[in-house]
């Protein structure tokens, strides 16, 4: 990292640490664009065998590996330590929650609505609960059975909308098929949409000159990781793999807000490896383990791996382990910096959720 880069990162860090806790929710939510079911992990494919090559292995086998050979002998990418960065952010949040409590006797509260018995959803909700309580944010939850009616979900949502002691609401996604996700999400109070999935928040993220109240946590976490690692986004060619409402789409919008030139790859894109190879910054959220091989990368690229894919592994405690979308071993020989899985984007998603909840409470209490 050059000296100027280090200085600019230090300056950004100072701006964030000093100012971020004294600005309004609205301003702060937008600050990511100035300087910046979680539910979404839910969309992971079911367990796949380690020995079962996926469709994409074939494509990458055919592609040109010359870039790997050029780089592989000595180069090792810098690891972007999402866990350490998230821990630092959470410490700041804990301090702010304490300051709020001591000043006005109030703390933020996060409410989660969980429908059904999906184990992955239960795990994510548990992590949010633990994360909230660790920083002093109150946590409350409504659980509904798989076969509940839309009315019951809307009713639970409405109760939290009207409860002034609740500052953030999460509708844990995905919902069972018989429930209309879009319709239910649009009932969520904009001011409490700490996941940033309300159509108005997403719409405002897309429109120049508009400011969303909240930015979806995973894309926001990715931008924070880049900025806090001293990686410049402006003018860079960014490629996003995936176009989901939860990650890919808001990620591409947020990168544009940071003046990157953005290309999106999705499941129907032809020659994805060639497009990916043009990226200065590659952010992947496809949910396909080992999709991105070393040959997909431009030497020196920055790689952010959002993918969180359970892959069978009898040697692991629960019979599986988590893998990203990126073949880490190959990519770390080509990229200049890379996020690991786990320990990269995941911890940042939770940190951003806590951050959005804190900002929402500050706004509600007019606490600066
Ligand atoms: P999704 O299934 O909703 O969307 C996947 C996207 O990837 C789609 O747009 C699809 O077109 C594209 N895609 C699928 N296969 C592809 C392929 N072979 N080539 C190119 N594009 C392809 O998933 P999602 O909710 O966006 O999540 C994506 C991944 O990110 C999952 O692994 C999920 O677990 C993970 N995730 C992690 C976090 C986190 O905090 N770390 C948060 C959200 C999601």
CSV table of C-alpha atoms and ligand atoms in Angstrom, one decimal:
chain,number,residue,atom,x,y,z
A,1,UNK,CA,0.0,0.0,0.0
A,2,UNK,CA,1.4,3.4,-0.9
A,3,UNK,CA,1.9,6.1,1.8
A,4,UNK,CA,-0.9,8.3,0.2
A,5,UNK,CA,-3.2,5.3,0.2
A,6,UNK,CA,-2.5,4.5,3.9
A,7,UNK,CA,-3.1,8.2,4.7
A,8,UNK,CA,-6.4,8.3,2.9
A,9,UNK,CA,-7.5,5.1,4.6
A,10,UNK,CA,-6.5,6.5,7.9
A,11,UNK,CA,-8.5,9.7,7.1
A,12,UNK,CA,-11.5,7.7,6.1
A,13,UNK,CA,-11.3,5.6,9.2
A,14,UNK,CA,-11.1,8.7,11.3
A,15,UNK,CA,-14.1,10.2,9.5
A,16,UNK,CA,-16.1,7.1,10.1
A,17,UNK,CA,-15.1,6.6,13.7
A,18,UNK,CA,-15.5,10.2,14.8
A,19,UNK,CA,-18.5,11.3,12.7
A,20,UNK,CA,-20.4,8.2,12.1
A,21,UNK,CA,-21.9,8.0,15.5
A,22,UNK,CA,-23.1,11.6,15.6
A,23,UNK,CA,-24.9,11.9,12.3
A,24,UNK,CA,-28.5,11.2,11.6
A,25,UNK,CA,-29.6,7.8,10.4
A,26,UNK,CA,-30.4,9.2,7.0
A,27,UNK,CA,-27.0,10.8,6.6
A,28,UNK,CA,-25.2,7.8,7.9
A,29,UNK,CA,-27.0,5.4,5.7
A,30,UNK,CA,-25.8,7.4,2.8
A,31,UNK,CA,-22.3,7.9,4.1
A,32,UNK,CA,-21.3,4.6,2.6
A,33,UNK,CA,-21.7,6.3,-0.7
A,34,UNK,CA,-19.6,9.2,0.3
A,35,UNK,CA,-16.6,7.5,1.8
A,36,UNK,CA,-19.3,3.3,2.0
A,37,UNK,CA,-32.0,-14.4,4.9
A,38,UNK,CA,-28.8,-11.7,6.0
A,39,UNK,CA,-31.2,-13.8,5.5
A,40,UNK,CA,-29.8,-14.2,2.1
A,41,UNK,CA,-27.5,-17.0,3.0
A,42,UNK,CA,-30.7,-18.8,2.8
A,43,UNK,CA,-30.4,-19.0,-0.9
A,44,UNK,CA,-27.4,-21.3,-0.7
A,45,UNK,CA,-27.7,-24.4,-2.7
A,46,UNK,CA,-28.1,-27.7,-0.7
A,47,UNK,CA,-25.1,-29.6,0.2
A,48,UNK,CA,-22.9,-30.7,-2.7
A,49,UNK,CA,-20.3,-33.3,-2.6
A,50,UNK,CA,-16.7,-32.3,-2.6
A,51,UNK,CA,-16.0,-34.8,-5.4
A,52,UNK,CA,-18.8,-33.6,-7.6
A,53,UNK,CA,-17.5,-31.0,-10.1
A,54,UNK,CA,-20.1,-28.4,-11.0
A,55,UNK,CA,-20.9,-27.2,-14.4
A,56,UNK,CA,-18.5,-24.3,-14.1
A,57,UNK,CA,-15.4,-26.4,-13.4
A,58,UNK,CA,-15.6,-27.5,-17.0
A,59,UNK,CA,-15.6,-24.0,-18.3
A,60,UNK,CA,-12.7,-22.9,-16.2
A,61,UNK,CA,-10.8,-26.0,-17.2
A,62,UNK,CA,-11.0,-24.9,-20.8
A,63,UNK,CA,-9.9,-21.4,-20.1
A,64,UNK,CA,-6.4,-19.9,-20.3
A,65,UNK,CA,-4.4,-20.5,-17.2
A,66,UNK,CA,-1.4,-18.5,-18.3
A,67,UNK,CA,-2.1,-15.8,-15.7
A,68,UNK,CA,-1.7,-18.3,-12.9
A,69,UNK,CA,1.6,-19.5,-14.2
A,70,UNK,CA,2.9,-15.9,-14.3
A,71,UNK,CA,1.9,-15.2,-10.8
A,72,UNK,CA,1.9,-18.5,-8.9
A,73,UNK,CA,5.6,-18.9,-7.9
A,74,UNK,CA,5.9,-16.1,-5.3
A,75,UNK,CA,2.8,-14.1,-5.1
A,76,UNK,CA,0.4,-14.4,-2.2
A,77,UNK,CA,-2.6,-12.1,-2.0
A,78,UNK,CA,-3.2,-9.9,1.1
A,79,UNK,CA,-6.1,-11.4,3.2
A,80,UNK,CA,-8.8,-8.9,3.9
A,81,UNK,CA,-9.7,-9.8,7.5
A,82,UNK,CA,-13.5,-9.2,7.7
A,83,UNK,CA,-13.7,-10.6,11.2
A,84,UNK,CA,-11.1,-8.2,12.6
A,85,UNK,CA,-12.7,-5.2,10.8
A,86,UNK,CA,-16.2,-6.3,12.0
A,87,UNK,CA,-15.0,-6.7,15.6
A,88,UNK,CA,-13.7,-3.1,15.5
A,89,UNK,CA,-17.0,-1.8,14.1
A,90,UNK,CA,-18.9,-3.7,16.7
A,91,UNK,CA,-16.8,-2.3,19.5
A,92,UNK,CA,-17.6,1.2,18.3
A,93,UNK,CA,-21.3,0.3,18.2
A,94,UNK,CA,-21.2,-1.1,21.8
A,95,UNK,CA,-19.6,2.2,23.0
A,96,UNK,CA,-22.3,4.2,21.3
A,97,UNK,CA,-25.1,2.0,22.7
A,98,UNK,CA,-23.6,2.5,26.2
A,99,UNK,CA,-23.4,6.3,25.6
A,100,UNK,CA,-27.1,6.3,24.6
A,101,UNK,CA,-28.1,4.3,27.6
A,102,UNK,CA,-26.2,6.6,30.0
A,103,UNK,CA,-27.4,9.8,28.3
A,104,UNK,CA,-31.1,9.1,27.7
A,105,UNK,CA,-31.7,5.7,29.4
A,106,UNK,CA,-32.7,4.0,26.1
A,107,UNK,CA,-31.1,1.4,23.9
A,108,UNK,CA,-31.9,0.3,20.4
A,109,UNK,CA,-34.1,-2.8,19.8
A,110,UNK,CA,-34.1,-5.2,16.9
A,111,UNK,CA,-37.1,-7.3,16.0
A,112,UNK,CA,-37.0,-10.4,13.9
A,113,UNK,CA,-39.8,-12.4,12.3
A,114,UNK,CA,-38.9,-15.9,11.6
A,115,UNK,CA,-41.3,-18.1,9.6
A,116,UNK,CA,-40.8,-21.9,9.5
A,117,UNK,CA,-38.1,-24.2,10.7
A,118,UNK,CA,-35.3,-23.8,8.2
A,119,UNK,CA,-32.1,-24.6,10.0
A,120,UNK,CA,-30.0,-22.1,8.1
A,121,UNK,CA,-32.5,-19.3,8.9
A,122,UNK,CA,-32.5,-20.4,12.6
A,123,UNK,CA,-28.7,-20.1,12.6
A,124,UNK,CA,-28.6,-16.7,11.0
A,125,UNK,CA,-31.3,-15.4,13.4
A,126,UNK,CA,-29.3,-16.9,16.3
A,127,UNK,CA,-26.2,-15.0,15.1
A,128,UNK,CA,-28.1,-11.8,14.9
A,129,UNK,CA,-29.4,-12.3,18.4
A,130,UNK,CA,-26.0,-13.0,19.8
A,131,UNK,CA,-24.5,-10.1,17.9
A,132,UNK,CA,-27.2,-7.7,19.1
A,133,UNK,CA,-26.9,-8.7,22.7
A,134,UNK,CA,-23.1,-8.5,22.7
A,135,UNK,CA,-23.3,-4.8,21.8
A,136,UNK,CA,-26.2,-4.0,24.1
A,137,UNK,CA,-29.0,-3.9,21.5
A,138,UNK,CA,-32.2,-5.5,22.7
A,139,UNK,CA,-33.5,-8.4,20.6
A,140,UNK,CA,-37.0,-9.6,20.2
A,141,UNK,CA,-38.4,-12.3,17.9
A,142,UNK,CA,-41.7,-13.7,16.6
A,143,UNK,CA,-41.7,-17.2,15.3
A,144,UNK,CA,-44.4,-18.5,13.1
A,145,UNK,CA,-45.1,-22.0,11.8
A,146,UNK,CA,-44.3,-22.9,8.1
A,147,UNK,CA,-48.0,-23.1,7.3
A,148,UNK,CA,-49.0,-19.7,8.8
A,149,UNK,CA,-51.1,-17.3,6.8
A,150,UNK,CA,-50.0,-14.1,5.1
A,151,UNK,CA,-52.3,-12.3,7.5
A,152,UNK,CA,-50.4,-13.6,10.5
A,153,UNK,CA,-47.0,-12.5,9.1
A,154,UNK,CA,-48.4,-9.1,8.2
A,155,UNK,CA,-50.0,-8.8,11.6
A,156,UNK,CA,-46.6,-9.5,13.4
A,157,UNK,CA,-44.9,-7.0,11.1
A,158,UNK,CA,-47.6,-4.4,11.8
A,159,UNK,CA,-47.2,-4.9,15.6
A,160,UNK,CA,-43.5,-4.1,15.3
A,161,UNK,CA,-44.1,-1.2,12.9
A,162,UNK,CA,-46.3,0.3,15.6
A,163,UNK,CA,-44.1,-0.5,18.6
A,164,UNK,CA,-42.0,2.7,19.2
A,165,UNK,CA,-39.5,0.8,21.3
A,166,UNK,CA,-38.5,-1.3,18.2
A,167,UNK,CA,-36.1,0.4,15.8
A,168,UNK,CA,-35.2,-2.2,13.4
A,169,UNK,CA,-37.3,-5.0,11.9
A,170,UNK,CA,-36.0,-8.0,9.9
A,171,UNK,CA,-38.3,-10.4,8.0
A,172,UNK,CA,-36.0,-13.4,7.8
A,173,UNK,CA,-35.9,-14.6,4.2
A,174,UNK,CA,-36.7,-16.7,2.3
A,175,UNK,CA,-40.4,-17.1,3.3
A,176,UNK,CA,-42.3,-20.3,2.5
A,177,UNK,CA,-43.5,-20.3,-1.1
A,178,UNK,CA,-47.1,-19.6,-0.3
A,179,UNK,CA,-46.3,-16.2,1.2
A,180,UNK,CA,-45.8,-13.1,-1.1
A,181,UNK,CA,-42.4,-11.8,0.0
A,182,UNK,CA,-42.6,-8.6,-2.0
A,183,UNK,CA,-46.0,-7.7,-0.7
A,184,UNK,CA,-45.1,-8.4,2.9
A,185,UNK,CA,-41.8,-6.5,2.6
A,186,UNK,CA,-43.5,-3.4,1.2
A,187,UNK,CA,-45.6,-3.2,4.5
A,188,UNK,CA,-42.4,-2.8,6.5
A,189,UNK,CA,-42.0,0.6,8.0
A,190,UNK,CA,-39.3,2.4,6.0
A,191,UNK,CA,-37.8,3.9,9.1
A,192,UNK,CA,-37.3,0.4,10.5
A,193,UNK,CA,-36.1,-1.4,7.4
A,194,UNK,CA,-32.6,-2.0,8.7
A,195,UNK,CA,-32.0,-4.7,6.1
A,196,UNK,CA,-32.6,-2.1,3.4
A,197,UNK,CA,-34.9,-4.4,1.3
A,198,UNK,CA,-38.0,-2.2,1.2
A,199,UNK,CA,-38.6,-1.3,-2.5
A,200,UNK,CA,-38.4,2.4,-1.6
A,201,UNK,CA,-35.0,2.0,0.0
A,202,UNK,CA,-33.7,0.0,-2.9
A,203,UNK,CA,-35.3,2.4,-5.4
A,204,UNK,CA,-33.6,5.4,-3.7
A,205,UNK,CA,-30.3,3.5,-3.8
A,206,UNK,CA,-30.7,3.2,-7.6
A,207,UNK,CA,-31.7,6.8,-8.2
A,208,UNK,CA,-29.1,9.5,-8.5
A,209,UNK,CA,-29.7,12.3,-6.0
A,210,UNK,CA,-31.8,10.1,-3.7
A,211,UNK,CA,-30.7,8.8,-0.3
A,212,UNK,CA,-31.9,5.4,1.0
A,213,UNK,CA,-32.5,5.4,4.7
A,214,UNK,CA,-30.8,2.0,4.9
A,215,UNK,CA,-28.4,0.2,2.6
A,216,UNK,CA,-28.6,-3.6,2.5
A,217,UNK,CA,-26.1,-5.0,5.0
A,218,UNK,CA,-24.0,-7.4,2.8
A,219,UNK,CA,-23.2,-4.9,0.0
A,220,UNK,CA,-22.6,-2.2,2.5
A,221,UNK,CA,-20.3,-4.5,4.4
A,222,UNK,CA,-18.4,-5.3,1.2
A,223,UNK,CA,-17.8,-1.6,0.5
A,224,UNK,CA,-16.7,-1.0,4.1
A,225,UNK,CA,-14.2,-3.8,3.7
A,226,UNK,CA,-12.8,-2.3,0.5
A,227,UNK,CA,-12.5,1.2,1.9
A,228,UNK,CA,-11.1,0.1,5.3
A,229,UNK,CA,-8.5,-1.9,3.4
A,230,UNK,CA,-7.4,1.2,1.5
A,231,UNK,CA,-8.8,0.0,-1.8
A,232,UNK,CA,-9.9,2.8,-4.1
A,233,UNK,CA,-13.1,2.2,-6.0
A,234,UNK,CA,-13.5,5.3,-8.0
A,235,UNK,CA,-12.8,4.7,-11.7
A,236,UNK,CA,-12.1,1.0,-11.2
A,237,UNK,CA,-13.7,-1.7,-13.4
A,238,UNK,CA,-15.9,-3.7,-11.0
A,239,UNK,CA,-17.6,-7.0,-11.9
A,240,UNK,CA,-20.4,-8.3,-9.7
A,241,UNK,CA,-21.3,-12.0,-10.1
A,242,UNK,CA,-25.0,-12.4,-9.1
A,243,UNK,CA,-28.0,-10.1,-9.4
A,244,UNK,CA,-30.2,-11.0,-6.5
A,245,UNK,CA,-32.2,-8.4,-4.7
A,246,UNK,CA,-30.3,-9.1,-1.5
A,247,UNK,CA,-26.7,-8.9,-2.7
A,248,UNK,CA,-25.9,-8.7,-6.4
A,249,UNK,CA,-28.3,-5.9,-7.4
A,250,UNK,CA,-27.7,-3.5,-4.5
A,251,UNK,CA,-24.0,-4.3,-4.7
A,252,UNK,CA,-23.8,-3.1,-8.3
A,253,UNK,CA,-25.8,0.0,-7.4
A,254,UNK,CA,-23.6,0.8,-4.5
A,255,UNK,CA,-20.4,0.4,-6.6
A,256,UNK,CA,-21.8,2.8,-9.1
A,257,UNK,CA,-22.4,5.3,-6.3
A,258,UNK,CA,-18.7,4.9,-5.6
A,259,UNK,CA,-18.0,5.7,-9.3
A,260,UNK,CA,-16.9,2.3,-10.3
A,261,UNK,CA,-17.7,1.1,-13.9
A,262,UNK,CA,-19.8,-1.9,-13.2
A,263,UNK,CA,-20.6,-5.1,-15.1
A,264,UNK,CA,-22.9,-7.8,-13.9
A,265,UNK,CA,-22.5,-11.5,-14.5
A,266,UNK,CA,-25.5,-13.8,-13.9
A,267,UNK,CA,-26.4,-17.4,-14.6
A,268,UNK,CA,-27.1,-16.7,-18.3
A,269,UNK,CA,-24.0,-14.7,-19.0
A,270,UNK,CA,-21.9,-16.1,-21.8
A,271,UNK,CA,-18.1,-16.4,-21.2
A,272,UNK,CA,-18.3,-15.2,-17.6
A,273,UNK,CA,-14.6,-16.0,-17.1
A,274,UNK,CA,-13.6,-13.5,-19.8
A,275,UNK,CA,-15.7,-10.8,-18.3
A,276,UNK,CA,-14.5,-11.5,-14.8
A,277,UNK,CA,-10.9,-11.2,-16.1
A,278,UNK,CA,-11.5,-7.6,-16.9
A,279,UNK,CA,-12.2,-6.7,-13.3
A,280,UNK,CA,-10.1,-4.6,-11.0
A,281,UNK,CA,-12.5,-5.5,-8.3
A,282,UNK,CA,-14.5,-8.7,-8.5
A,283,UNK,CA,-17.4,-9.3,-6.1
A,284,UNK,CA,-19.0,-12.6,-6.3
A,285,UNK,CA,-22.4,-13.7,-4.9
A,286,UNK,CA,-23.5,-16.6,-7.0
A,287,UNK,CA,-23.8,-19.3,-4.3
A,288,UNK,CA,-21.7,-21.7,-6.4
A,289,UNK,CA,-18.6,-23.2,-4.7
A,290,UNK,CA,-15.4,-22.9,-6.7
A,291,UNK,CA,-17.1,-21.0,-9.5
A,292,UNK,CA,-14.3,-18.5,-9.8
A,293,UNK,CA,-11.0,-20.1,-10.7
A,294,UNK,CA,-7.6,-18.4,-10.7
A,295,UNK,CA,-7.9,-18.2,-14.5
A,296,UNK,CA,-11.0,-15.9,-14.1
A,297,UNK,CA,-8.8,-13.2,-12.5
A,298,UNK,CA,-6.8,-10.4,-13.8
A,299,UNK,CA,-3.4,-10.4,-12.0
A,300,UNK,CA,-3.6,-8.0,-9.1
A,301,UNK,CA,-7.4,-8.0,-8.9
A,302,UNK,CA,-9.2,-7.4,-5.6
A,303,UNK,CA,-11.6,-10.3,-4.8
A,304,UNK,CA,-14.5,-10.1,-2.5
A,305,UNK,CA,-16.2,-13.5,-2.0
A,306,UNK,CA,-19.7,-13.2,-0.6
A,307,UNK,CA,-20.6,-16.8,-1.4
A,308,UNK,CA,-21.3,-18.9,1.7
A,309,UNK,CA,-21.8,-22.4,0.5
A,310,UNK,CA,-22.1,-25.5,2.7
A,311,UNK,CA,-20.1,-28.3,1.2
A,312,UNK,CA,-20.1,-31.8,2.6
A,313,UNK,CA,-17.1,-32.7,4.7
A,314,UNK,CA,-17.3,-35.6,7.1
A,315,UNK,CA,-14.3,-34.4,8.9
A,316,UNK,CA,-16.0,-31.2,10.1
A,317,UNK,CA,-18.1,-31.1,13.2
A,318,UNK,CA,-21.5,-30.7,11.5
A,319,UNK,CA,-20.6,-32.8,8.4
A,320,UNK,CA,-20.0,-29.8,6.2
A,321,UNK,CA,-17.9,-26.8,5.9
A,322,UNK,CA,-18.5,-23.4,4.3
A,323,UNK,CA,-16.9,-22.5,1.0
A,324,UNK,CA,-17.0,-19.3,-1.0
A,325,UNK,CA,-17.6,-18.9,-4.7
A,326,UNK,CA,-13.9,-18.5,-5.3
A,327,UNK,CA,-11.3,-21.2,-5.5
A,328,UNK,CA,-9.2,-19.5,-2.7
A,329,UNK,CA,-6.1,-21.5,-3.3
A,330,UNK,CA,-5.8,-20.5,-7.0
A,331,UNK,CA,-7.2,-17.0,-6.5
A,332,UNK,CA,-4.7,-16.1,-3.8
A,333,UNK,CA,-1.9,-16.6,-6.2
A,334,UNK,CA,-3.3,-14.1,-8.7
A,335,UNK,CA,-5.3,-11.5,-6.7
A,336,UNK,CA,-3.7,-8.7,-4.8
A,337,UNK,CA,-6.2,-8.9,-2.0
A,338,UNK,CA,-9.0,-11.4,-1.2
A,339,UNK,CA,-11.6,-12.0,1.5
A,340,UNK,CA,-11.6,-15.5,3.0
A,341,UNK,CA,-14.7,-17.6,3.7
A,342,UNK,CA,-15.5,-17.8,6.5
A,343,UNK,CA,-14.2,-14.7,8.1
A,344,UNK,CA,-14.6,-12.2,5.3
A,345,UNK,CA,-18.0,-10.8,4.3
A,346,UNK,CA,-20.1,-12.7,6.8
A,347,UNK,CA,-19.1,-10.9,10.0
A,348,UNK,CA,-19.4,-7.6,8.2
A,349,UNK,CA,-23.1,-8.3,7.3
A,350,UNK,CA,-24.0,-8.7,11.0
A,351,UNK,CA,-21.9,-5.6,11.9
A,352,UNK,CA,-23.7,-3.5,9.3
A,353,UNK,CA,-27.1,-4.8,10.6
A,354,UNK,CA,-26.2,-3.7,14.1
A,355,UNK,CA,-25.0,-0.4,12.8
A,356,UNK,CA,-28.2,0.3,10.9
A,357,UNK,CA,-30.2,-0.6,14.0
A,358,UNK,CA,-28.2,1.8,16.1
A,359,UNK,CA,-28.6,4.6,13.5
A,360,UNK,CA,-32.3,4.0,13.4
A,361,UNK,CA,-32.6,4.3,17.2
A,362,UNK,CA,-30.5,7.4,17.1
A,363,UNK,CA,-32.9,8.9,14.6
A,364,UNK,CA,-36.0,7.9,16.6
A,365,UNK,CA,-34.6,9.3,19.8
A,366,UNK,CA,-33.0,12.3,18.1
A,367,UNK,CA,-29.9,11.3,19.8
A,368,UNK,CA,-26.6,12.7,18.4
B,1,LIG,P1,-29.4,-16.0,-5.1
B,1,LIG,O1,-29.5,-17.5,-5.4
B,1,LIG,O2,-30.6,-15.2,-4.8
B,1,LIG,O3,-28.7,-15.3,-6.4
B,1,LIG,C1,-27.6,-15.9,-7.0
B,1,LIG,C2,-27.2,-15.1,-8.2
B,1,LIG,O4,-26.1,-15.7,-8.8
B,1,LIG,C3,-28.3,-15.0,-9.3
B,1,LIG,O5,-28.5,-13.7,-9.7
B,1,LIG,C4,-27.8,-15.9,-10.4
B,1,LIG,O6,-28.1,-15.4,-11.7
B,1,LIG,C5,-26.3,-15.9,-10.2
B,1,LIG,N1,-25.7,-17.2,-10.5
B,1,LIG,C6,-26.0,-18.4,-10.1
B,1,LIG,N2,-25.2,-19.3,-10.6
B,1,LIG,C7,-24.4,-18.7,-11.4
B,1,LIG,C8,-23.3,-19.1,-12.3
B,1,LIG,N3,-23.0,-20.3,-12.4
B,1,LIG,N4,-22.6,-18.1,-12.9
B,1,LIG,C9,-22.9,-16.8,-12.8
B,1,LIG,N5,-23.9,-16.4,-12.0
B,1,LIG,C10,-24.6,-17.3,-11.4
B,1,LIG,O7,-28.3,-15.9,-4.0
B,1,LIG,P2,-28.0,-14.7,-3.0
B,1,LIG,O8,-29.0,-14.6,-1.9
B,1,LIG,O9,-27.6,-13.5,-3.8
B,1,LIG,O10,-26.6,-15.3,-2.3
B,1,LIG,C11,-25.5,-15.6,-3.1
B,1,LIG,C12,-24.4,-16.2,-2.3
B,1,LIG,O11,-24.0,-15.2,-1.3
B,1,LIG,C13,-24.9,-17.4,-1.5
B,1,LIG,O12,-23.8,-18.3,-1.3
B,1,LIG,C14,-25.2,-16.9,-0.1
B,1,LIG,O13,-25.1,-17.8,0.9
B,1,LIG,C15,-24.2,-15.8,0.0
B,1,LIG,N6,-24.5,-14.7,0.9
B,1,LIG,C16,-23.7,-14.4,1.9
B,1,LIG,C17,-23.9,-13.4,2.8
B,1,LIG,C18,-22.9,-13.0,3.8
B,1,LIG,O14,-23.2,-12.3,4.7
B,1,LIG,N7,-21.7,-13.5,3.7
B,1,LIG,C19,-25.1,-12.7,2.6
B,1,LIG,C20,-26.0,-13.0,1.6
B,1,LIG,C21,-25.7,-14.0,0.8
